[in-house]
């Protein structure tokens, strides 16, 4: 533990009545979460969940105070029982990180060694955090759609919330794998960003979140949805016969009001995606694939902004307001 300095900087969110104080504090190793491994964090990134973890009624943080940050990449200082060498580069995300265990918005993190994912060859720590939990979820979504039978050439694939973390990586992965990608966005000025990642068509968010008939014109061979609410029912009623949607998020809301017609008349499938509780061996395998065959196009363009710990409050507000484009990286 000697290589951890006596004090280091961490961003802390602490409830104070109906508000949450968010500030950079000087902490010591004793303030960190439990675990047998210590990582010197080099990069983290912002996810929607981090915004919720710092809201008074976000219902995400299960400890108080909390160092948020559901993603981190860095260098091992104490390998614990991992079998990895001191100085090896690792990724940590999922499980309790940033919600019930102190997370990545800190110069040092202590975690159970069974949470460590060795950084795959071909990915830098910064690129891994450009992907982060959001991009990992996009990779899981593409994997699930292909397992269901989606292949390039079966028709356009719709990505909703396309400028966000999950959406932008999904656009890049699908484009690189040869799919025709339609990107749904509420940001008309993001067309250039999305086309750079490989989208061939831009669809307005109004179109993908409005009311409609129980079944409409068959349009999409598949879809990656992180919005939920009125967007998921739109997708279900416009999927082609036998198509599928991978649903991972609730940026638009948690409700789901749909009819059974898409399921019983068009055999469409609703595939649930979870990145949090996935067993570590599978998590390590998916990261290997992200470095190789699920690598998104334009990987270095996904991290659109780099910030320091002290800039987190405004960046977290932006992600909660849906104003995010690409991934915001936190440089430690
Ligand atoms: N299941 C899992 O394991 C898992 C893992 C990671 C994330 N998630 C969930 O996935 C969702 C997205 O996460 P993220 O990190 O990608 O967030 P993000 O970076 O903020 O992206 C979300 C995007 O959704 C769109 N959006 C925002 N507000 C909206 C609204 N009111 N209605 C419709 N669209 C809206 C925006 O894109 P446009 O402006 O381009 O439309 C925004 O950029 C969140 O709900 C998150 O909790 C789930």
mmCIF file of C-alpha atoms and ligand atoms in Angstrom:
data_model
loop_
_atom_site.group_PDB
_atom_site.id
_atom_site.type_symbol
_atom_site.label_atom_id
_atom_site.label_comp_id
_atom_site.label_asym_id
_atom_site.label_seq_id
_atom_site.Cartn_x
_atom_site.Cartn_y
_atom_site.Cartn_z
ATOM 1 C CA UNK A 1 0.000 0.000 0.000
ATOM 2 C CA UNK A 2 3.083 2.165 0.184
ATOM 3 C CA UNK A 3 2.694 3.395 -3.413
ATOM 4 C CA UNK A 4 -0.655 5.048 -2.649
ATOM 5 C CA UNK A 5 -0.001 8.626 -1.476
ATOM 6 C CA UNK A 6 -1.253 9.686 1.953
ATOM 7 C CA UNK A 7 -3.943 11.793 0.303
ATOM 8 C CA UNK A 8 -5.410 11.958 -3.187
ATOM 9 C CA UNK A 9 -8.338 13.623 -4.970
ATOM 10 C CA UNK A 10 -11.775 12.077 -5.404
ATOM 11 C CA UNK A 11 -15.158 13.465 -6.437
ATOM 12 C CA UNK A 12 -17.705 12.835 -3.688
ATOM 13 C CA UNK A 13 -21.500 13.144 -3.742
ATOM 14 C CA UNK A 14 -23.162 13.410 -0.346
ATOM 15 C CA UNK A 15 -26.846 13.799 0.485
ATOM 16 C CA UNK A 16 -27.809 16.841 2.487
ATOM 17 C CA UNK A 17 -31.571 16.835 3.040
ATOM 18 C CA UNK A 18 -33.209 17.288 -0.377
ATOM 19 C CA UNK A 19 -29.979 18.263 -2.106
ATOM 20 C CA UNK A 20 -26.727 16.497 -2.924
ATOM 21 C CA UNK A 21 -23.365 18.167 -2.322
ATOM 22 C CA UNK A 22 -20.942 17.345 -5.132
ATOM 23 C CA UNK A 23 -17.290 18.286 -4.661
ATOM 24 C CA UNK A 24 -13.673 17.188 -4.980
ATOM 25 C CA UNK A 25 -12.246 16.082 -1.624
ATOM 26 C CA UNK A 26 -8.857 14.872 -0.409
ATOM 27 C CA UNK A 27 -9.205 11.271 0.772
ATOM 28 C CA UNK A 28 -6.927 8.536 2.091
ATOM 29 C CA UNK A 29 -6.848 4.857 1.217
ATOM 30 C CA UNK A 30 -8.923 4.086 4.341
ATOM 31 C CA UNK A 31 -11.813 6.048 2.800
ATOM 32 C CA UNK A 32 -12.009 3.691 -0.211
ATOM 33 C CA UNK A 33 -14.323 0.712 -0.682
ATOM 34 C CA UNK A 34 -13.478 -2.823 0.465
ATOM 35 C CA UNK A 35 -11.411 -5.109 -1.705
ATOM 36 C CA UNK A 36 -8.038 -6.773 -2.114
ATOM 37 C CA UNK A 37 -6.918 -4.865 -5.242
ATOM 38 C CA UNK A 38 -5.958 -1.202 -5.629
ATOM 39 C CA UNK A 39 -5.957 0.563 -8.988
ATOM 40 C CA UNK A 40 -4.401 3.924 -9.835
ATOM 41 C CA UNK A 41 -7.168 5.289 -12.050
ATOM 42 C CA UNK A 42 -6.020 6.958 -15.278
ATOM 43 C CA UNK A 43 -9.365 7.445 -17.081
ATOM 44 C CA UNK A 44 -13.051 7.214 -16.265
ATOM 45 C CA UNK A 45 -16.094 8.259 -18.270
ATOM 46 C CA UNK A 46 -19.590 9.565 -17.625
ATOM 47 C CA UNK A 47 -22.666 7.381 -17.922
ATOM 48 C CA UNK A 48 -26.323 8.353 -17.488
ATOM 49 C CA UNK A 49 -26.319 6.234 -14.307
ATOM 50 C CA UNK A 50 -23.610 8.485 -12.805
ATOM 51 C CA UNK A 51 -25.960 11.425 -13.215
ATOM 52 C CA UNK A 52 -28.703 9.489 -11.407
ATOM 53 C CA UNK A 53 -26.250 8.486 -8.635
ATOM 54 C CA UNK A 54 -25.744 12.161 -7.796
ATOM 55 C CA UNK A 55 -29.440 13.133 -7.793
ATOM 56 C CA UNK A 56 -31.386 13.387 -4.503
ATOM 57 C CA UNK A 57 -34.084 11.035 -5.841
ATOM 58 C CA UNK A 58 -32.024 9.200 -8.470
ATOM 59 C CA UNK A 59 -32.568 5.820 -6.738
ATOM 60 C CA UNK A 60 -29.175 4.569 -7.925
ATOM 61 C CA UNK A 61 -26.667 5.292 -5.123
ATOM 62 C CA UNK A 62 -26.927 2.749 -2.317
ATOM 63 C CA UNK A 63 -24.204 4.254 -0.103
ATOM 64 C CA UNK A 64 -23.849 7.812 1.150
ATOM 65 C CA UNK A 65 -21.465 9.563 0.731
ATOM 66 C CA UNK A 66 -20.429 7.973 -2.553
ATOM 67 C CA UNK A 67 -17.590 8.354 -5.027
ATOM 68 C CA UNK A 68 -19.630 7.848 -8.209
ATOM 69 C CA UNK A 69 -18.252 6.535 -11.494
ATOM 70 C CA UNK A 70 -19.447 3.168 -12.829
ATOM 71 C CA UNK A 71 -16.402 2.926 -15.116
ATOM 72 C CA UNK A 72 -12.679 3.083 -14.548
ATOM 73 C CA UNK A 73 -9.447 2.135 -16.274
ATOM 74 C CA UNK A 74 -6.032 2.284 -14.712
ATOM 75 C CA UNK A 75 -2.912 0.561 -13.498
ATOM 76 C CA UNK A 76 -2.710 -2.075 -10.751
ATOM 77 C CA UNK A 77 -0.972 -0.888 -7.604
ATOM 78 C CA UNK A 78 -2.023 -3.849 -5.424
ATOM 79 C CA UNK A 79 -2.995 -6.946 -7.450
ATOM 80 C CA UNK A 80 -4.667 -8.795 -4.535
ATOM 81 C CA UNK A 81 -5.644 -12.340 -5.560
ATOM 82 C CA UNK A 82 -6.028 -11.435 -9.254
ATOM 83 C CA UNK A 83 -2.822 -13.120 -10.401
ATOM 84 C CA UNK A 84 -2.116 -9.984 -12.479
ATOM 85 C CA UNK A 85 1.191 -8.151 -12.168
ATOM 86 C CA UNK A 86 1.579 -4.799 -10.444
ATOM 87 C CA UNK A 87 1.618 -2.182 -13.221
ATOM 88 C CA UNK A 88 -0.789 -4.136 -15.482
ATOM 89 C CA UNK A 89 -3.540 -2.087 -17.087
ATOM 90 C CA UNK A 90 -7.110 -3.029 -16.171
ATOM 91 C CA UNK A 91 -10.734 -2.017 -16.659
ATOM 92 C CA UNK A 92 -13.351 -2.212 -13.895
ATOM 93 C CA UNK A 93 -17.096 -1.722 -14.364
ATOM 94 C CA UNK A 94 -20.388 -3.334 -13.424
ATOM 95 C CA UNK A 95 -21.364 -5.099 -10.184
ATOM 96 C CA UNK A 96 -21.588 -2.517 -7.350
ATOM 97 C CA UNK A 97 -19.014 -0.074 -8.752
ATOM 98 C CA UNK A 98 -20.224 3.527 -8.489
ATOM 99 C CA UNK A 99 -23.552 2.549 -6.900
ATOM 100 C CA UNK A 100 -22.897 0.506 -3.728
ATOM 101 C CA UNK A 101 -19.083 0.619 -3.805
ATOM 102 C CA UNK A 102 -16.910 3.705 -4.378
ATOM 103 C CA UNK A 103 -16.346 4.191 -8.106
ATOM 104 C CA UNK A 104 -14.074 5.622 -10.744
ATOM 105 C CA UNK A 105 -14.169 9.387 -10.124
ATOM 106 C CA UNK A 106 -11.090 9.092 -7.905
ATOM 107 C CA UNK A 107 -7.330 8.958 -8.381
ATOM 108 C CA UNK A 108 -7.309 5.565 -6.605
ATOM 109 C CA UNK A 109 -9.922 2.813 -6.304
ATOM 110 C CA UNK A 110 -9.974 -0.319 -4.153
ATOM 111 C CA UNK A 111 -12.076 -3.181 -5.506
ATOM 112 C CA UNK A 112 -12.442 -6.966 -5.189
ATOM 113 C CA UNK A 113 -9.804 -8.478 -7.489
ATOM 114 C CA UNK A 114 -12.457 -10.668 -9.161
ATOM 115 C CA UNK A 115 -13.882 -7.489 -10.741
ATOM 116 C CA UNK A 116 -10.656 -6.769 -12.683
ATOM 117 C CA UNK A 117 -10.717 -7.086 -16.481
ATOM 118 C CA UNK A 118 -7.232 -7.050 -18.063
ATOM 119 C CA UNK A 119 -7.093 -4.295 -20.685
ATOM 120 C CA UNK A 120 -7.204 -6.189 -24.000
ATOM 121 C CA UNK A 121 -4.328 -5.821 -26.426
ATOM 122 C CA UNK A 122 -5.138 -3.243 -29.078
ATOM 123 C CA UNK A 123 -7.133 -0.943 -26.761
ATOM 124 C CA UNK A 124 -5.652 1.928 -24.774
ATOM 125 C CA UNK A 125 -7.104 2.818 -21.356
ATOM 126 C CA UNK A 126 -8.510 5.994 -22.910
ATOM 127 C CA UNK A 127 -10.166 4.073 -25.762
ATOM 128 C CA UNK A 128 -11.604 1.598 -23.240
ATOM 129 C CA UNK A 129 -13.203 4.495 -21.353
ATOM 130 C CA UNK A 130 -14.476 5.977 -24.631
ATOM 131 C CA UNK A 131 -16.379 2.696 -24.834
ATOM 132 C CA UNK A 132 -17.109 2.291 -21.102
ATOM 133 C CA UNK A 133 -20.240 0.666 -19.693
ATOM 134 C CA UNK A 134 -22.346 2.429 -22.317
ATOM 135 C CA UNK A 135 -20.334 1.048 -25.234
ATOM 136 C CA UNK A 136 -20.050 -2.358 -23.575
ATOM 137 C CA UNK A 137 -23.870 -2.371 -23.474
ATOM 138 C CA UNK A 138 -23.946 -1.475 -27.167
ATOM 139 C CA UNK A 139 -21.645 -4.434 -27.887
ATOM 140 C CA UNK A 140 -23.926 -6.751 -25.852
ATOM 141 C CA UNK A 141 -26.899 -5.423 -27.828
ATOM 142 C CA UNK A 142 -25.288 -6.169 -31.205
ATOM 143 C CA UNK A 143 -24.229 -9.612 -29.962
ATOM 144 C CA UNK A 144 -27.819 -10.377 -28.821
ATOM 145 C CA UNK A 145 -29.335 -9.221 -32.139
ATOM 146 C CA UNK A 146 -26.902 -11.360 -34.137
ATOM 147 C CA UNK A 147 -27.540 -14.362 -31.884
ATOM 148 C CA UNK A 148 -31.210 -13.856 -32.750
ATOM 149 C CA UNK A 149 -30.367 -13.994 -36.462
ATOM 150 C CA UNK A 150 -29.618 -10.436 -37.574
ATOM 151 C CA UNK A 151 -27.084 -10.255 -40.388
ATOM 152 C CA UNK A 152 -25.948 -7.418 -42.644
ATOM 153 C CA UNK A 153 -28.160 -7.284 -45.714
ATOM 154 C CA UNK A 154 -31.435 -8.086 -43.891
ATOM 155 C CA UNK A 155 -32.370 -4.406 -43.789
ATOM 156 C CA UNK A 156 -31.652 -1.203 -41.873
ATOM 157 C CA UNK A 157 -30.956 -1.342 -38.140
ATOM 158 C CA UNK A 158 -32.318 1.525 -36.028
ATOM 159 C CA UNK A 159 -30.284 2.966 -33.128
ATOM 160 C CA UNK A 160 -32.157 5.288 -30.765
ATOM 161 C CA UNK A 161 -30.605 7.876 -28.441
ATOM 162 C CA UNK A 162 -27.947 7.712 -31.131
ATOM 163 C CA UNK A 163 -25.728 10.572 -29.988
ATOM 164 C CA UNK A 164 -25.467 9.194 -26.429
ATOM 165 C CA UNK A 165 -22.947 6.709 -25.038
ATOM 166 C CA UNK A 166 -24.837 3.481 -25.844
ATOM 167 C CA UNK A 167 -26.163 4.879 -29.125
ATOM 168 C CA UNK A 168 -22.961 6.294 -30.582
ATOM 169 C CA UNK A 169 -20.969 3.111 -29.923
ATOM 170 C CA UNK A 170 -23.821 0.980 -31.331
ATOM 171 C CA UNK A 171 -23.776 3.062 -34.535
ATOM 172 C CA UNK A 172 -19.984 2.578 -34.810
ATOM 173 C CA UNK A 173 -20.066 -1.191 -34.150
ATOM 174 C CA UNK A 174 -22.943 -1.859 -36.555
ATOM 175 C CA UNK A 175 -21.422 0.274 -39.317
ATOM 176 C CA UNK A 176 -18.067 -1.471 -38.978
ATOM 177 C CA UNK A 177 -19.809 -4.852 -39.260
ATOM 178 C CA UNK A 178 -21.425 -3.842 -42.537
ATOM 179 C CA UNK A 179 -24.951 -2.940 -41.426
ATOM 180 C CA UNK A 180 -27.057 -0.143 -42.871
ATOM 181 C CA UNK A 181 -27.537 2.047 -39.774
ATOM 182 C CA UNK A 182 -30.370 4.524 -39.173
ATOM 183 C CA UNK A 183 -29.694 6.846 -36.230
ATOM 184 C CA UNK A 184 -32.579 8.379 -34.294
ATOM 185 C CA UNK A 185 -31.657 11.592 -32.524
ATOM 186 C CA UNK A 186 -33.226 14.629 -30.911
ATOM 187 C CA UNK A 187 -30.219 16.737 -31.943
ATOM 188 C CA UNK A 188 -30.567 17.984 -35.532
ATOM 189 C CA UNK A 189 -27.023 19.401 -35.491
ATOM 190 C CA UNK A 190 -25.495 15.965 -34.729
ATOM 191 C CA UNK A 191 -25.873 14.646 -38.284
ATOM 192 C CA UNK A 192 -22.154 15.098 -39.062
ATOM 193 C CA UNK A 193 -21.069 13.290 -35.869
ATOM 194 C CA UNK A 194 -23.417 10.356 -36.566
ATOM 195 C CA UNK A 195 -22.476 10.038 -40.243
ATOM 196 C CA UNK A 196 -18.807 10.063 -39.267
ATOM 197 C CA UNK A 197 -19.513 7.026 -37.039
ATOM 198 C CA UNK A 198 -21.199 5.271 -39.958
ATOM 199 C CA UNK A 199 -24.927 6.155 -39.868
ATOM 200 C CA UNK A 200 -26.432 6.257 -43.342
ATOM 201 C CA UNK A 201 -29.808 7.716 -42.367
ATOM 202 C CA UNK A 202 -30.838 10.199 -39.665
ATOM 203 C CA UNK A 203 -34.335 9.834 -38.191
ATOM 204 C CA UNK A 204 -35.861 12.512 -35.991
ATOM 205 C CA UNK A 205 -36.600 11.632 -32.358
ATOM 206 C CA UNK A 206 -40.140 13.004 -32.872
ATOM 207 C CA UNK A 207 -40.771 10.268 -35.420
ATOM 208 C CA UNK A 208 -39.487 7.469 -33.161
ATOM 209 C CA UNK A 209 -41.301 8.590 -30.012
ATOM 210 C CA UNK A 210 -44.724 9.672 -31.242
ATOM 211 C CA UNK A 211 -48.030 7.799 -30.970
ATOM 212 C CA UNK A 212 -49.043 5.347 -33.687
ATOM 213 C CA UNK A 213 -51.167 2.380 -34.720
ATOM 214 C CA UNK A 214 -50.602 -1.056 -33.122
ATOM 215 C CA UNK A 215 -48.786 -2.126 -36.319
ATOM 216 C CA UNK A 216 -47.181 0.151 -38.910
ATOM 217 C CA UNK A 217 -45.084 -0.230 -42.063
ATOM 218 C CA UNK A 218 -42.334 -2.828 -41.547
ATOM 219 C CA UNK A 219 -39.120 -0.859 -41.600
ATOM 220 C CA UNK A 220 -36.304 -2.133 -39.369
ATOM 221 C CA UNK A 221 -34.561 -5.513 -39.426
ATOM 222 C CA UNK A 222 -33.366 -4.835 -35.891
ATOM 223 C CA UNK A 223 -32.917 -2.068 -33.353
ATOM 224 C CA UNK A 224 -30.706 -1.014 -30.446
ATOM 225 C CA UNK A 225 -32.810 0.968 -27.974
ATOM 226 C CA UNK A 226 -31.602 2.703 -24.813
ATOM 227 C CA UNK A 227 -34.555 5.125 -24.584
ATOM 228 C CA UNK A 228 -37.585 2.969 -23.638
ATOM 229 C CA UNK A 229 -40.809 4.916 -22.876
ATOM 230 C CA UNK A 230 -42.697 5.711 -26.116
ATOM 231 C CA UNK A 231 -39.697 4.796 -28.311
ATOM 232 C CA UNK A 232 -39.697 1.059 -27.602
ATOM 233 C CA UNK A 233 -43.387 0.687 -28.639
ATOM 234 C CA UNK A 234 -42.581 2.624 -31.857
ATOM 235 C CA UNK A 235 -39.801 0.122 -32.593
ATOM 236 C CA UNK A 236 -41.987 -2.913 -31.865
ATOM 237 C CA UNK A 237 -44.706 -1.745 -34.273
ATOM 238 C CA UNK A 238 -42.233 -0.932 -37.088
ATOM 239 C CA UNK A 239 -39.880 -3.952 -36.897
ATOM 240 C CA UNK A 240 -39.916 -6.256 -39.902
ATOM 241 C CA UNK A 241 -41.362 -9.756 -39.573
ATOM 242 C CA UNK A 242 -39.035 -11.817 -37.305
ATOM 243 C CA UNK A 243 -36.961 -8.771 -36.308
ATOM 244 C CA UNK A 244 -35.694 -7.989 -32.821
ATOM 245 C CA UNK A 245 -34.931 -5.033 -30.587
ATOM 246 C CA UNK A 246 -32.232 -5.085 -27.899
ATOM 247 C CA UNK A 247 -33.550 -2.916 -25.045
ATOM 248 C CA UNK A 248 -31.079 -1.610 -22.480
ATOM 249 C CA UNK A 249 -32.206 1.752 -21.179
ATOM 250 C CA UNK A 250 -34.784 4.179 -19.921
ATOM 251 C CA UNK A 251 -33.505 7.630 -20.864
ATOM 252 C CA UNK A 252 -36.997 8.544 -22.040
ATOM 253 C CA UNK A 253 -38.767 6.979 -19.029
ATOM 254 C CA UNK A 254 -39.527 3.596 -17.487
ATOM 255 C CA UNK A 255 -43.071 3.065 -18.780
ATOM 256 C CA UNK A 256 -43.909 0.685 -21.609
ATOM 257 C CA UNK A 257 -47.301 0.862 -23.274
ATOM 258 C CA UNK A 258 -47.583 -1.450 -26.259
ATOM 259 C CA UNK A 259 -49.869 -4.085 -27.760
ATOM 260 C CA UNK A 260 -49.091 -7.774 -28.207
ATOM 261 C CA UNK A 261 -49.640 -7.568 -32.009
ATOM 262 C CA UNK A 262 -45.946 -7.195 -32.989
ATOM 263 C CA UNK A 263 -45.172 -10.360 -31.019
ATOM 264 C CA UNK A 264 -48.074 -12.533 -32.167
ATOM 265 C CA UNK A 265 -48.528 -11.279 -35.752
ATOM 266 C CA UNK A 266 -44.940 -10.447 -36.749
ATOM 267 C CA UNK A 267 -42.933 -12.750 -34.453
ATOM 268 C CA UNK A 268 -40.756 -9.877 -33.295
ATOM 269 C CA UNK A 269 -38.533 -10.340 -30.248
ATOM 270 C CA UNK A 270 -37.771 -8.059 -27.330
ATOM 271 C CA UNK A 271 -34.272 -8.851 -26.044
ATOM 272 C CA UNK A 272 -33.351 -7.513 -22.591
ATOM 273 C CA UNK A 273 -29.760 -6.347 -22.095
ATOM 274 C CA UNK A 274 -27.957 -6.088 -18.749
ATOM 275 C CA UNK A 275 -24.293 -5.184 -18.367
ATOM 276 C CA UNK A 276 -24.144 -5.006 -14.568
ATOM 277 C CA UNK A 277 -24.451 -8.523 -13.179
ATOM 278 C CA UNK A 278 -22.751 -10.366 -16.036
ATOM 279 C CA UNK A 279 -20.235 -13.008 -14.830
ATOM 280 C CA UNK A 280 -16.598 -11.841 -15.012
ATOM 281 C CA UNK A 281 -15.426 -14.483 -17.529
ATOM 282 C CA UNK A 282 -18.078 -13.380 -20.040
ATOM 283 C CA UNK A 283 -17.239 -9.728 -19.316
ATOM 284 C CA UNK A 284 -13.558 -10.361 -20.119
ATOM 285 C CA UNK A 285 -14.548 -12.200 -23.347
ATOM 286 C CA UNK A 286 -16.777 -9.318 -24.507
ATOM 287 C CA UNK A 287 -13.919 -6.833 -23.920
ATOM 288 C CA UNK A 288 -11.678 -9.018 -26.103
ATOM 289 C CA UNK A 289 -14.330 -8.793 -28.824
ATOM 290 C CA UNK A 290 -14.616 -5.006 -28.409
ATOM 291 C CA UNK A 291 -10.873 -4.822 -29.124
ATOM 292 C CA UNK A 292 -11.314 -6.969 -32.249
ATOM 293 C CA UNK A 293 -14.500 -7.955 -34.127
ATOM 294 C CA UNK A 294 -16.891 -5.665 -32.184
ATOM 295 C CA UNK A 295 -14.548 -2.687 -32.370
ATOM 296 C CA UNK A 296 -16.577 0.421 -33.298
ATOM 297 C CA UNK A 297 -15.741 2.540 -36.286
ATOM 298 C CA UNK A 298 -14.374 5.935 -35.276
ATOM 299 C CA UNK A 299 -13.368 4.731 -31.788
ATOM 300 C CA UNK A 300 -11.214 7.830 -31.216
ATOM 301 C CA UNK A 301 -14.088 10.166 -32.145
ATOM 302 C CA UNK A 302 -16.558 8.748 -29.578
ATOM 303 C CA UNK A 303 -14.912 10.511 -26.612
ATOM 304 C CA UNK A 304 -15.967 14.018 -27.575
ATOM 305 C CA UNK A 305 -14.917 15.781 -24.382
ATOM 306 C CA UNK A 306 -12.215 15.378 -21.713
ATOM 307 C CA UNK A 307 -12.760 16.859 -18.269
ATOM 308 C CA UNK A 308 -11.135 16.920 -14.827
ATOM 309 C CA UNK A 309 -12.825 15.925 -11.546
ATOM 310 C CA UNK A 310 -13.750 19.542 -10.783
ATOM 311 C CA UNK A 311 -15.746 19.806 -14.041
ATOM 312 C CA UNK A 312 -17.972 16.835 -13.148
ATOM 313 C CA UNK A 313 -21.006 18.745 -11.767
ATOM 314 C CA UNK A 314 -21.830 20.487 -15.057
ATOM 315 C CA UNK A 315 -21.017 17.366 -17.093
ATOM 316 C CA UNK A 316 -23.327 15.245 -14.916
ATOM 317 C CA UNK A 317 -26.100 17.831 -15.300
ATOM 318 C CA UNK A 318 -25.626 17.714 -19.086
ATOM 319 C CA UNK A 319 -25.997 13.928 -19.239
ATOM 320 C CA UNK A 320 -29.181 14.101 -17.130
ATOM 321 C CA UNK A 321 -30.570 16.789 -19.441
ATOM 322 C CA UNK A 322 -30.008 14.506 -22.472
ATOM 323 C CA UNK A 323 -27.583 17.101 -23.857
ATOM 324 C CA UNK A 324 -24.723 14.616 -24.180
ATOM 325 C CA UNK A 325 -23.056 13.863 -27.510
ATOM 326 C CA UNK A 326 -20.695 10.867 -27.548
ATOM 327 C CA UNK A 327 -18.799 10.066 -24.364
ATOM 328 C CA UNK A 328 -17.397 12.499 -21.838
ATOM 329 C CA UNK A 329 -14.074 11.192 -20.525
ATOM 330 C CA UNK A 330 -12.746 11.979 -17.055
ATOM 331 C CA UNK A 331 -8.975 12.385 -16.965
ATOM 332 C CA UNK A 332 -7.395 11.505 -13.590
HETATM 333 N N1 LIG B 1 -28.854 -2.194 -19.284
HETATM 334 C C1 LIG B 1 -27.626 -1.812 -18.990
HETATM 335 O O1 LIG B 1 -26.789 -2.593 -18.544
HETATM 336 C C2 LIG B 1 -27.237 -0.399 -19.274
HETATM 337 C C3 LIG B 1 -25.898 -0.050 -19.420
HETATM 338 C C4 LIG B 1 -25.582 1.270 -19.791
HETATM 339 C C5 LIG B 1 -26.605 2.211 -19.938
HETATM 340 N N2 LIG B 1 -27.882 1.819 -19.721
HETATM 341 C C6 LIG B 1 -28.977 2.778 -19.880
HETATM 342 O O2 LIG B 1 -29.016 3.226 -21.224
HETATM 343 C C7 LIG B 1 -29.499 4.557 -21.273
HETATM 344 C C8 LIG B 1 -28.516 5.439 -22.038
HETATM 345 O O3 LIG B 1 -27.307 5.543 -21.321
HETATM 346 P P1 LIG B 1 -26.131 6.465 -21.890
HETATM 347 O O4 LIG B 1 -25.014 6.367 -20.908
HETATM 348 O O5 LIG B 1 -25.925 6.149 -23.324
HETATM 349 O O6 LIG B 1 -26.808 7.903 -21.747
HETATM 350 P P2 LIG B 1 -26.553 9.223 -22.624
HETATM 351 O O7 LIG B 1 -25.126 9.275 -23.047
HETATM 352 O O8 LIG B 1 -27.118 10.346 -21.868
HETATM 353 O O9 LIG B 1 -27.422 8.975 -23.934
HETATM 354 C C9 LIG B 1 -28.815 8.930 -23.919
HETATM 355 C C10 LIG B 1 -29.342 9.569 -25.191
HETATM 356 O O10 LIG B 1 -30.768 9.396 -25.208
HETATM 357 C C11 LIG B 1 -31.362 10.496 -25.899
HETATM 358 N N3 LIG B 1 -32.343 11.115 -25.001
HETATM 359 C C12 LIG B 1 -32.112 11.909 -23.940
HETATM 360 N N4 LIG B 1 -33.250 12.285 -23.341
HETATM 361 C C13 LIG B 1 -34.242 11.720 -24.054
HETATM 362 C C14 LIG B 1 -35.665 11.720 -23.955
HETATM 363 N N5 LIG B 1 -36.290 12.397 -22.994
HETATM 364 N N6 LIG B 1 -36.360 11.008 -24.859
HETATM 365 C C15 LIG B 1 -35.748 10.326 -25.825
HETATM 366 N N7 LIG B 1 -34.397 10.292 -25.981
HETATM 367 C C16 LIG B 1 -33.666 10.962 -25.102
HETATM 368 C C17 LIG B 1 -30.227 11.462 -26.246
HETATM 369 O O11 LIG B 1 -29.796 11.125 -27.565
HETATM 370 P P3 LIG B 1 -30.358 11.875 -28.882
HETATM 371 O O12 LIG B 1 -30.347 13.335 -28.561
HETATM 372 O O13 LIG B 1 -29.388 11.488 -29.951
HETATM 373 O O14 LIG B 1 -31.751 11.383 -29.126
HETATM 374 C C18 LIG B 1 -29.143 11.086 -25.271
HETATM 375 O O15 LIG B 1 -27.873 11.450 -25.741
HETATM 376 C C19 LIG B 1 -29.730 4.970 -19.834
HETATM 377 O O16 LIG B 1 -31.072 4.766 -19.485
HETATM 378 C C20 LIG B 1 -28.824 4.035 -19.059
HETATM 379 O O17 LIG B 1 -29.228 3.883 -17.723
HETATM 380 C C21 LIG B 1 -28.220 0.562 -19.401
#
